[in-house]
PDB file of C-alpha atoms and ligand atoms in Angstrom:
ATOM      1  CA  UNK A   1     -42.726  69.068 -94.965  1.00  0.00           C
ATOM      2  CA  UNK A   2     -39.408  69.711 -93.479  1.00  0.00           C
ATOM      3  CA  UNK A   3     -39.719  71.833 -90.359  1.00  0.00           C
ATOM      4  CA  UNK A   4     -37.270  74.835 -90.290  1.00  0.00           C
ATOM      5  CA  UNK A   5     -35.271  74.839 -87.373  1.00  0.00           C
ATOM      6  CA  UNK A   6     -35.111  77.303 -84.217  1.00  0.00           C
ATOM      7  CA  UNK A   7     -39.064  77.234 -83.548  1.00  0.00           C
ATOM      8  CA  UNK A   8     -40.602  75.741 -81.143  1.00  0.00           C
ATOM      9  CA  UNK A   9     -41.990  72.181 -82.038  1.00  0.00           C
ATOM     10  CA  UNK A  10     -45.380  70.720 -80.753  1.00  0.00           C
ATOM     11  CA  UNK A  11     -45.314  66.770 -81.732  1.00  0.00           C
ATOM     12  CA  UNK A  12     -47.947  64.771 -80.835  1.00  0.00           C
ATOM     13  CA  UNK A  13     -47.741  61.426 -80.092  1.00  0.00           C
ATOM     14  CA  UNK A  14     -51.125  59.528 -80.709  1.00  0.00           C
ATOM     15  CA  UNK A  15     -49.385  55.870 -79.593  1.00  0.00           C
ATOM     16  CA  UNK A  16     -52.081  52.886 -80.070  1.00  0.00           C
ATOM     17  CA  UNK A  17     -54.530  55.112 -81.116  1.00  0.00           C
ATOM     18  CA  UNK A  18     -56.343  55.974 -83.774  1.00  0.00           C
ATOM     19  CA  UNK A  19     -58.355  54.117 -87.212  1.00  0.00           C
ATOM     20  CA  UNK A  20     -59.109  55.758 -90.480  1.00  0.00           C
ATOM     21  CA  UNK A  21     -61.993  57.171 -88.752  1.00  0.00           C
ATOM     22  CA  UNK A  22     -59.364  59.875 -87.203  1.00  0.00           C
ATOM     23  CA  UNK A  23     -59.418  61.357 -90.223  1.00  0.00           C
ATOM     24  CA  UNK A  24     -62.056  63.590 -88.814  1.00  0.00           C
ATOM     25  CA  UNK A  25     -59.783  64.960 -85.733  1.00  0.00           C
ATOM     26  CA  UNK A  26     -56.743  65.384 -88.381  1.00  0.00           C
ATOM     27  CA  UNK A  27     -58.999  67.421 -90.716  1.00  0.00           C
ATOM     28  CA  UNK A  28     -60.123  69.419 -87.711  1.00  0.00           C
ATOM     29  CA  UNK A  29     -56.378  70.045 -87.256  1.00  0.00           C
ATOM     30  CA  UNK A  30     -55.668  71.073 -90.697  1.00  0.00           C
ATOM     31  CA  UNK A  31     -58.118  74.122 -90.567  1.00  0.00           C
ATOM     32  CA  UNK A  32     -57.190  75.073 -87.225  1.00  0.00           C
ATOM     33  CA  UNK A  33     -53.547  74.848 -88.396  1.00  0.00           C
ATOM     34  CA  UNK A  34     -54.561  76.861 -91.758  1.00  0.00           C
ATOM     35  CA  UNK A  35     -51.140  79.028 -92.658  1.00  0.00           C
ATOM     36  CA  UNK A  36     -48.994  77.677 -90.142  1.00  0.00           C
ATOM     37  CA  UNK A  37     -48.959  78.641 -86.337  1.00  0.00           C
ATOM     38  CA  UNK A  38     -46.706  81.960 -85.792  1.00  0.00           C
ATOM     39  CA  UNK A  39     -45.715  80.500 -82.235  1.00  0.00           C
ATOM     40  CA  UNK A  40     -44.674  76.630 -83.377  1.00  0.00           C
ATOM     41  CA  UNK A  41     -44.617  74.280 -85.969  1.00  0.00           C
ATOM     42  CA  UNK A  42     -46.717  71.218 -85.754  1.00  0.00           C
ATOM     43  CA  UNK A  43     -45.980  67.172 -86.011  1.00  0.00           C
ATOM     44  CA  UNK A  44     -48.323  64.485 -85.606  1.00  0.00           C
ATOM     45  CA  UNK A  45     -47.272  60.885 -85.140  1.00  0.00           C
ATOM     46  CA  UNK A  46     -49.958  58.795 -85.709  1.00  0.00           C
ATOM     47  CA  UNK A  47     -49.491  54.661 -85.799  1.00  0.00           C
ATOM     48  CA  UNK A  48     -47.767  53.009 -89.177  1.00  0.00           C
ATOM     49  CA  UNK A  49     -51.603  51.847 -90.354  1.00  0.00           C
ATOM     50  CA  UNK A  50     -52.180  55.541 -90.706  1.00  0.00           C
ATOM     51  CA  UNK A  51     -49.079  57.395 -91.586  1.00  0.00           C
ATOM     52  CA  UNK A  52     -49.587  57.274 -94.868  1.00  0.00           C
ATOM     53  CA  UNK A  53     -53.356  58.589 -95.127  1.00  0.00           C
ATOM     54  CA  UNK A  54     -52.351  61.291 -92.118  1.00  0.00           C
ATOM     55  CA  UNK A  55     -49.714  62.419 -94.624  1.00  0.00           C
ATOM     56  CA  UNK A  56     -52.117  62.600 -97.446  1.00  0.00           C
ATOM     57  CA  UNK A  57     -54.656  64.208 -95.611  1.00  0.00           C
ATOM     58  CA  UNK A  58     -52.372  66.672 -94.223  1.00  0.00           C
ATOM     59  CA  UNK A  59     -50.503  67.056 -97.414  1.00  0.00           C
ATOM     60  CA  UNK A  60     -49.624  70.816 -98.178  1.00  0.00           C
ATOM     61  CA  UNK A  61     -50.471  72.059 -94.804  1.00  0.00           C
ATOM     62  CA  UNK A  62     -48.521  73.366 -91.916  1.00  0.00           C
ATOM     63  CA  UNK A  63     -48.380  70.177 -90.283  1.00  0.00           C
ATOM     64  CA  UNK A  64     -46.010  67.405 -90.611  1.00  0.00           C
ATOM     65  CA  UNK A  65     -46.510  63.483 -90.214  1.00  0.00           C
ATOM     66  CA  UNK A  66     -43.656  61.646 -87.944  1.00  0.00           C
ATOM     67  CA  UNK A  67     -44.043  57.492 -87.712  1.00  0.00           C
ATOM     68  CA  UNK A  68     -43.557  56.327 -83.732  1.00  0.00           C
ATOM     69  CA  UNK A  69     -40.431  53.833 -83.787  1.00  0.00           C
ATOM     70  CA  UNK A  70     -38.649  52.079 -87.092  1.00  0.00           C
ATOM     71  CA  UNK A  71     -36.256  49.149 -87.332  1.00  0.00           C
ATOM     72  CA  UNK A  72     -32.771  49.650 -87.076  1.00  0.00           C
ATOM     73  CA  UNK A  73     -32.496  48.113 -90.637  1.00  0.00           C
ATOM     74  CA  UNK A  74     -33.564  48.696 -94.016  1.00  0.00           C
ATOM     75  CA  UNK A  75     -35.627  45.424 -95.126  1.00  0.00           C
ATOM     76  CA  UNK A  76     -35.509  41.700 -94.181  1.00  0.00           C
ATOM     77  CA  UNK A  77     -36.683  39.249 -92.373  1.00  0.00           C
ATOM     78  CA  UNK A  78     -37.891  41.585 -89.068  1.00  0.00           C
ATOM     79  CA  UNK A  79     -41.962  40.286 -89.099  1.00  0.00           C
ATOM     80  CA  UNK A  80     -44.196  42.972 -88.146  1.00  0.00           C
ATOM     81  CA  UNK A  81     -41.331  45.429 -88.194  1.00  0.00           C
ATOM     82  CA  UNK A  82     -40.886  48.838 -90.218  1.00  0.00           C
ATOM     83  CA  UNK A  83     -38.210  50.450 -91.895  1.00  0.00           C
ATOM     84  CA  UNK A  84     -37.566  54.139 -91.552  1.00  0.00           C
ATOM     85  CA  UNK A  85     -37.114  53.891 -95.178  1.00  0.00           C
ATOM     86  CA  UNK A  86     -40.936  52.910 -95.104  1.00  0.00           C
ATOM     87  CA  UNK A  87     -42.333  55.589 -93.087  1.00  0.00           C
ATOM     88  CA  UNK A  88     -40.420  57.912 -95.434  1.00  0.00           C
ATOM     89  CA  UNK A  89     -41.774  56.493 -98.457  1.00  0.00           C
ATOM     90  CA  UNK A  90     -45.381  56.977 -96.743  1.00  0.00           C
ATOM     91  CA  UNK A  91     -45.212  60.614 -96.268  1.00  0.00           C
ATOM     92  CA  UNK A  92     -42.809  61.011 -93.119  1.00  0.00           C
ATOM     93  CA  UNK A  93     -40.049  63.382 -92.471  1.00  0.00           C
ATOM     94  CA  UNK A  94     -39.861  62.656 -88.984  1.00  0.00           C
ATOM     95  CA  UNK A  95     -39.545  59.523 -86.023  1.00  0.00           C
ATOM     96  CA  UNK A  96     -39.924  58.941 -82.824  1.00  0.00           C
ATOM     97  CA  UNK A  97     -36.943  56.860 -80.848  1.00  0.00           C
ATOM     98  CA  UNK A  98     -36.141  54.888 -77.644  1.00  0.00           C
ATOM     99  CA  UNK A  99     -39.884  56.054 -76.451  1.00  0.00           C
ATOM    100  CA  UNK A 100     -40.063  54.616 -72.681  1.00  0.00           C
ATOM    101  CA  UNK A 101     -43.210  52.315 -73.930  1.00  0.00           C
ATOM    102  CA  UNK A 102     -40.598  51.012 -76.432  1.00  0.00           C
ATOM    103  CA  UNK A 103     -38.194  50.368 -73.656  1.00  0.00           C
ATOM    104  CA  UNK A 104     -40.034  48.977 -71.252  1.00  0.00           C
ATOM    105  CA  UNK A 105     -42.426  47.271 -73.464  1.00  0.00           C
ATOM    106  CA  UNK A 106     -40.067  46.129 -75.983  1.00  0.00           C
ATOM    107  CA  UNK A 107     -36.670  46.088 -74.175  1.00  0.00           C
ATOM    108  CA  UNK A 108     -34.978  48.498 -76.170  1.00  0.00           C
ATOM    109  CA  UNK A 109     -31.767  49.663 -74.522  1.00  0.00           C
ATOM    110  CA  UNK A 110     -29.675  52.486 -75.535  1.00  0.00           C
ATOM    111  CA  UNK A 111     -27.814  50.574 -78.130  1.00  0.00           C
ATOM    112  CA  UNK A 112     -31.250  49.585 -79.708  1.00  0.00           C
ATOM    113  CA  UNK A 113     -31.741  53.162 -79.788  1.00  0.00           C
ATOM    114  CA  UNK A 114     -28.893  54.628 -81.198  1.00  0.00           C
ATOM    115  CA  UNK A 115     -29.367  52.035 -83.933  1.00  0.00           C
ATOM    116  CA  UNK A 116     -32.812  53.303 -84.559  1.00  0.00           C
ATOM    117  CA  UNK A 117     -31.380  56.930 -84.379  1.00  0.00           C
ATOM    118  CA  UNK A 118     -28.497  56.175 -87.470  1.00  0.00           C
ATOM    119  CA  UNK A 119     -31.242  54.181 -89.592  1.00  0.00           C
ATOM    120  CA  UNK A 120     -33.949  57.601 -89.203  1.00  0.00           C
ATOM    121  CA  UNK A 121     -30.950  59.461 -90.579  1.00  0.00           C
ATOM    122  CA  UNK A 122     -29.884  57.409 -93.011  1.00  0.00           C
ATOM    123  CA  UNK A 123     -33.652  57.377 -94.370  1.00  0.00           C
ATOM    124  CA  UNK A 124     -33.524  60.980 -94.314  1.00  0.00           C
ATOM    125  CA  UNK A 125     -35.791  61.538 -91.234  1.00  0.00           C
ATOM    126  CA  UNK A 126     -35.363  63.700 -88.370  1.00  0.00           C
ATOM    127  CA  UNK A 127     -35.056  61.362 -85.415  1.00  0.00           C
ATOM    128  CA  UNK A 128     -37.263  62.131 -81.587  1.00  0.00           C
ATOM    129  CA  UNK A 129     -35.446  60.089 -79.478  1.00  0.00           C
ATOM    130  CA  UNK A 130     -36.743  60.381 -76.225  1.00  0.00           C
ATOM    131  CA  UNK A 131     -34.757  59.575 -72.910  1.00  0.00           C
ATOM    132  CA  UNK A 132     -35.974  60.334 -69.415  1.00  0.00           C
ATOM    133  CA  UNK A 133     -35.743  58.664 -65.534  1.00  0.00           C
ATOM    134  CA  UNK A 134     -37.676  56.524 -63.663  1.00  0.00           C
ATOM    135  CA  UNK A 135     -39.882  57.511 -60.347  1.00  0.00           C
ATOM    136  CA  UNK A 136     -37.463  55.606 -58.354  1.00  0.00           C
ATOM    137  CA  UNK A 137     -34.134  56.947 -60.492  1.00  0.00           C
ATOM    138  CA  UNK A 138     -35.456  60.573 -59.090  1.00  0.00           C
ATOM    139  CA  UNK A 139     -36.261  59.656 -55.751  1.00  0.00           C
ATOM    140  CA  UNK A 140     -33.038  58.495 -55.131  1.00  0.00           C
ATOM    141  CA  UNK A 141     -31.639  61.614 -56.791  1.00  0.00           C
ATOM    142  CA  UNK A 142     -30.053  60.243 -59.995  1.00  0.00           C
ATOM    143  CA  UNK A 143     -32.350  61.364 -62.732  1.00  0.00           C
ATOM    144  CA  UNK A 144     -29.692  64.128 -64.324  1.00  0.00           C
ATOM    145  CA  UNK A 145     -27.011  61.338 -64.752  1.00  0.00           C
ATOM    146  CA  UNK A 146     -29.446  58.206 -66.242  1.00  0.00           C
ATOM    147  CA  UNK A 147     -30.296  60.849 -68.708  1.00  0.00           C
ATOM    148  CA  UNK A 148     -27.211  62.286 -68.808  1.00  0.00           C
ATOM    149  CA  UNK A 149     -25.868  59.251 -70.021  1.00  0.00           C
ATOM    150  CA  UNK A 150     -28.989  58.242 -72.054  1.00  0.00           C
ATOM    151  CA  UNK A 151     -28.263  60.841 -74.477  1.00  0.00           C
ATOM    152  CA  UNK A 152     -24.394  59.946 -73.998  1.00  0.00           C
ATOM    153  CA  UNK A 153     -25.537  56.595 -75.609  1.00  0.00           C
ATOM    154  CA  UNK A 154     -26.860  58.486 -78.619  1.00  0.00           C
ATOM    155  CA  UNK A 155     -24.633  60.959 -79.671  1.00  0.00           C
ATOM    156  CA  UNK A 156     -21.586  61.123 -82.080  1.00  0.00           C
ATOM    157  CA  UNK A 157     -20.501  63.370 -84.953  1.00  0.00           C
ATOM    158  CA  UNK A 158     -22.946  62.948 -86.912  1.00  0.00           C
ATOM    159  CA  UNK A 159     -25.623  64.146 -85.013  1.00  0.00           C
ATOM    160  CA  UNK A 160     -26.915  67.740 -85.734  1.00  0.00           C
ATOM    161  CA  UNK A 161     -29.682  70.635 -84.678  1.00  0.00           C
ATOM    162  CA  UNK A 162     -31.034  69.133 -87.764  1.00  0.00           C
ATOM    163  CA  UNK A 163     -31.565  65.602 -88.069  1.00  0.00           C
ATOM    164  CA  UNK A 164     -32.193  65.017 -84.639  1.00  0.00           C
ATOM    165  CA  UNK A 165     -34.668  66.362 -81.556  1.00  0.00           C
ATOM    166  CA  UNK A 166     -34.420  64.787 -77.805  1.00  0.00           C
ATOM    167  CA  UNK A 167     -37.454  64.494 -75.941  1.00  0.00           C
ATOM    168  CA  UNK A 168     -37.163  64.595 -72.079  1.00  0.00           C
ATOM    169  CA  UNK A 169     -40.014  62.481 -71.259  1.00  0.00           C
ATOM    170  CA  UNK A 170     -39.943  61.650 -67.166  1.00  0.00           C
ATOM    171  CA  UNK A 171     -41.283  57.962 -67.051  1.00  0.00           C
ATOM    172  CA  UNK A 172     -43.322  58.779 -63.550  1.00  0.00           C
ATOM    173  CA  UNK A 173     -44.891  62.036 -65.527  1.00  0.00           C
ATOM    174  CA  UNK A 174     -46.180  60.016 -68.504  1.00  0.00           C
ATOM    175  CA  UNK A 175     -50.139  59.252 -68.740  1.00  0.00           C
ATOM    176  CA  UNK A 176     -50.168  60.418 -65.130  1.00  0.00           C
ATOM    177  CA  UNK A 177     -51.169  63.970 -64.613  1.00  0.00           C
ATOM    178  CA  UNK A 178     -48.124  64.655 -62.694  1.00  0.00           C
ATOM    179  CA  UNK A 179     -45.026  67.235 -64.408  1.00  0.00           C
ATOM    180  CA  UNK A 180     -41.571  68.168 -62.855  1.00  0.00           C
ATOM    181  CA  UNK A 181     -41.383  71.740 -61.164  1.00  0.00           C
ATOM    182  CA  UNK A 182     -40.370  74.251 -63.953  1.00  0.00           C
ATOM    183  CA  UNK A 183     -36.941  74.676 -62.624  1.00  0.00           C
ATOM    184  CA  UNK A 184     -36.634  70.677 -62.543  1.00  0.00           C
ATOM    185  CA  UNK A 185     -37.193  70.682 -66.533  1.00  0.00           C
ATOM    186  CA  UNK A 186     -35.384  73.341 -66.947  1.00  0.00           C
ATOM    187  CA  UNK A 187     -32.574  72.074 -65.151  1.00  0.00           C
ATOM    188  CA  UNK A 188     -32.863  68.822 -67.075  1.00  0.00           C
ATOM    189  CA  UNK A 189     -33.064  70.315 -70.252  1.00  0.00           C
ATOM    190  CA  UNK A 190     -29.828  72.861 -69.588  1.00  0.00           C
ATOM    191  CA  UNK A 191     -28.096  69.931 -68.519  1.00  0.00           C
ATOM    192  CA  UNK A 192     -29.045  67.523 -71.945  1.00  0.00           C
ATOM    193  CA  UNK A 193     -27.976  70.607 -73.418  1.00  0.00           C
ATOM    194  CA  UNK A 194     -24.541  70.849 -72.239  1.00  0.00           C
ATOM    195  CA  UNK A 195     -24.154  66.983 -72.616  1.00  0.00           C
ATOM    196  CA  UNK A 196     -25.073  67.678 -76.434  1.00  0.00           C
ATOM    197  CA  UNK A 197     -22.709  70.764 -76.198  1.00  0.00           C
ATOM    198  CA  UNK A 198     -19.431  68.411 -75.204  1.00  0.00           C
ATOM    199  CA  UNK A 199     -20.221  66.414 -77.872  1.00  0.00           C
ATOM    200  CA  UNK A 200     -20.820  68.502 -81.058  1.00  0.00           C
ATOM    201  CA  UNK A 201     -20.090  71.572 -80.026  1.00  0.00           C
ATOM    202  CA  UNK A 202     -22.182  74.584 -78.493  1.00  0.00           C
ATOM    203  CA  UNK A 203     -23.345  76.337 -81.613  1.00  0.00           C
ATOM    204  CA  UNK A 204     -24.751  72.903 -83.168  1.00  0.00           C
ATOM    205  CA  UNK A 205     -26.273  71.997 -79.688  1.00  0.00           C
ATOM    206  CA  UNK A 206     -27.962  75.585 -79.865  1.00  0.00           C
ATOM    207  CA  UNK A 207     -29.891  74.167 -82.957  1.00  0.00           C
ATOM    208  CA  UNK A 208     -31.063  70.818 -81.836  1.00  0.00           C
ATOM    209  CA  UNK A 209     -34.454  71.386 -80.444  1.00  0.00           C
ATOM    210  CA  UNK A 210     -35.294  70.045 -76.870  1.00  0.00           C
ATOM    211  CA  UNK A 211     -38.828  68.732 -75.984  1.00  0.00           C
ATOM    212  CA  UNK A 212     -40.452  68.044 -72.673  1.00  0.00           C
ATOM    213  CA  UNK A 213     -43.140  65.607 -72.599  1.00  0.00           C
ATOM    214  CA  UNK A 214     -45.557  64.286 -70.123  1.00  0.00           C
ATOM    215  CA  UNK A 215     -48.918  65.513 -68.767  1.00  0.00           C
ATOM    216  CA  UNK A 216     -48.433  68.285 -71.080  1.00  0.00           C
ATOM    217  CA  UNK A 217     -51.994  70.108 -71.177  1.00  0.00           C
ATOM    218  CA  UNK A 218     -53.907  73.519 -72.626  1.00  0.00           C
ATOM    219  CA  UNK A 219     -53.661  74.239 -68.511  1.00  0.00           C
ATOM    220  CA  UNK A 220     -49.458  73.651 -68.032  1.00  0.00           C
ATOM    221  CA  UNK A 221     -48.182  74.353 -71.509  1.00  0.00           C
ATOM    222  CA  UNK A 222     -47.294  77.822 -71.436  1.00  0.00           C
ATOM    223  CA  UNK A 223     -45.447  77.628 -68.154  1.00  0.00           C
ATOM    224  CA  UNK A 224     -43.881  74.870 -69.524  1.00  0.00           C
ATOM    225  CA  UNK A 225     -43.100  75.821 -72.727  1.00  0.00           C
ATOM    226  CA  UNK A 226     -41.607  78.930 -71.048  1.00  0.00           C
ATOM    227  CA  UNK A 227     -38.920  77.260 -68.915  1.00  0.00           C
ATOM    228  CA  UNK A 228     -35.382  77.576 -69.705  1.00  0.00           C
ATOM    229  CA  UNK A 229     -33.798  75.234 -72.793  1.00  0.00           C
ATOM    230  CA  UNK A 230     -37.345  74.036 -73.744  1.00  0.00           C
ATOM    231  CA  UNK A 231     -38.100  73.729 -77.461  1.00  0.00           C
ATOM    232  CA  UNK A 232     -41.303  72.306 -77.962  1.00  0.00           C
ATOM    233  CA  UNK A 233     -43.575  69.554 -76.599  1.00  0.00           C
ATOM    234  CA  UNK A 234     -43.811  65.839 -77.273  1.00  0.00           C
ATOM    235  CA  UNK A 235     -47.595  65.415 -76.165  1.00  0.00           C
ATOM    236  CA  UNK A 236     -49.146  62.524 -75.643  1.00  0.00           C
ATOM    237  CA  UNK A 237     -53.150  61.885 -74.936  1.00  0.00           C
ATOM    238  CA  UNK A 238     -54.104  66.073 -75.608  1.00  0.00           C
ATOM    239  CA  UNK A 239     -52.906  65.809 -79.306  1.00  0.00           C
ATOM    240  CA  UNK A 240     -55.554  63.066 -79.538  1.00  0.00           C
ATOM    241  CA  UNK A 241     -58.010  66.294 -79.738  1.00  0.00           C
ATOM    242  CA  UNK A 242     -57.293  68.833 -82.171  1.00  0.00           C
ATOM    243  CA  UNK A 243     -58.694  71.472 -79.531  1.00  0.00           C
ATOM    244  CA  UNK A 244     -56.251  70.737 -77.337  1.00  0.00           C
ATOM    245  CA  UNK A 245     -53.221  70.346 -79.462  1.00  0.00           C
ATOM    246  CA  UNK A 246     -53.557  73.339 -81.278  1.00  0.00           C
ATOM    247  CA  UNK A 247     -53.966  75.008 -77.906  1.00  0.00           C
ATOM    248  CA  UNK A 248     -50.505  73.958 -76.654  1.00  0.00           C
ATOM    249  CA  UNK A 249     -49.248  74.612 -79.692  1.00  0.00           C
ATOM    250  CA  UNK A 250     -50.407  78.367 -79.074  1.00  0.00           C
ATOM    251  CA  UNK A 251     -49.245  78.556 -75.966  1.00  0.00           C
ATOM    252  CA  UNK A 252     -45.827  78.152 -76.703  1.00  0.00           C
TER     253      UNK A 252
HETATM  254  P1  13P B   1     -48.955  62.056 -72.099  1.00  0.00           P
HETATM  255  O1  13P B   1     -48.953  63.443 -72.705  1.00  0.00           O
HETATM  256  O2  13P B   1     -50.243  61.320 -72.323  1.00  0.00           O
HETATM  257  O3  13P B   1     -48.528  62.090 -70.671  1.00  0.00           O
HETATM  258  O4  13P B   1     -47.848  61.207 -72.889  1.00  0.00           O
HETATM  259  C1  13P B   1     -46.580  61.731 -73.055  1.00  0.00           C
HETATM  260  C2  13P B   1     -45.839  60.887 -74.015  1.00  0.00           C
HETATM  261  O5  13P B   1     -45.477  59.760 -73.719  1.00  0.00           O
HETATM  262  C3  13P B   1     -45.575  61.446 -75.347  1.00  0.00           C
HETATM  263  O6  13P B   1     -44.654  60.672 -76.054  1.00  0.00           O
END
């Protein structure tokens, strides 16, 4: 389902996790989900081998299905690849981009990124592309300019409230247990704002819905959810329990 815009957005990000046997835990969702949530909407990303059974499972309910990273290009010779075109055609309206795992794993630079941005829009998906700093980048007090120009690297005209979500993910806060101070994500997130803002114009960056993501929890999502320029969540090992995810998703 296409999500309507100005809500706030709970996405969860399962990663390498999850067989058919999930099933179970995205059923669990479904009822818990039943009618939509009045204080988000809802996203799961499962991995490719189960997009398309998530989707069917989840199929008429308040809950949409998102794939985790897609080729730049349509088809060819890419082995072990997948085209955004394919996740679509499997039930998704929605993919994750430029995820740190993908950068650090799989070397993806901003360029990569963007690429995988334009080919999620040209397959009619809205694109997550996530940016965020490093321990050290914050430490030494540079984290608002390497995102800064992290989303610099994505943006041009044809990028709206729409098709596209950013996801401030701090690499140091991922897996970990450890968030930024309020203030620090909301400064972060005012400031990705205003970088969107320069680009395509303040009403349009208005639209375009901000996550934070990292050690988001049932304990730290409502503050969190609360701070300034946050739209949603990008959660990572809590949306693995439909308790959980459904809990952040009402706390927002
Ligand atoms: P955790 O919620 O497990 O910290 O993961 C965050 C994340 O990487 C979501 O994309």
């Amino acid at each position: 389902m296409a999500l309507p815009e100005n809500r706030k957005l709970v996405a969860g990000n399962w990663k390498m996790n999850g067989t058919l046997a999930f099933l179970d835990t995205v059923a669990e969702m479904r009822v818990g989900a039943a009618g939509g949530l009045a204080e988000a909407d809802l996203l799961v990303c499962p991995p490719a081998t189960l997009v398309s059974a998530v989707a069917t499972a989840l199929d008429g309910s308040a809950i949409a299905v998102g794939g985790q990273d897609c080729h730049a290009e349509t088809s060819g010779a890419f082995t072990g690849d997948i085209a955004a075109e394919m996740l679509a055609d499997c039930g998704a309206t929605h993919v994750i981009v430029g995820h740190s795992e993908r950068r650090q794993y799989h070397a993806e630079d901003d360029a990569t990124v963007a690429a995988k941005l334009r080919a999620a829009h040209r397959a009619g998906l809205v694109a997550i592309a996530c940016v965020g700093e490093t321990k050290d980048e914050r430490e030494a007090g540079n984290a608002l300019a390497v995102v800064r120009a992290q989303v610099e690297a994505l943006l041009d005209d044809t990028i709206t409230g729409a098709n596209t979500c950013i996801a401030y993910e701090p690499v140091w806060a991922i897996g970990t247990g450890l968030t930024p101070t309020v203030d620090d994500v909301a400064q972060m997130h005012t400031s990705i704002r205003e970088t969107i803002a320069a680009r395509i114009g303040t009403d349009e960056a208005a639209r375009l819905r901000l996550l934070y993501g990292g050690s988001v929890k049932p304990s730290n999502a409502r503050e969190l959810m609360a701070a300034a320029d946050v739209d949603g969540a990008l959660v990572g090992g809590a949306s693995l329990n439909a308790a959980d995810f459904l809990a952040i998703a009402r706390a927002c």
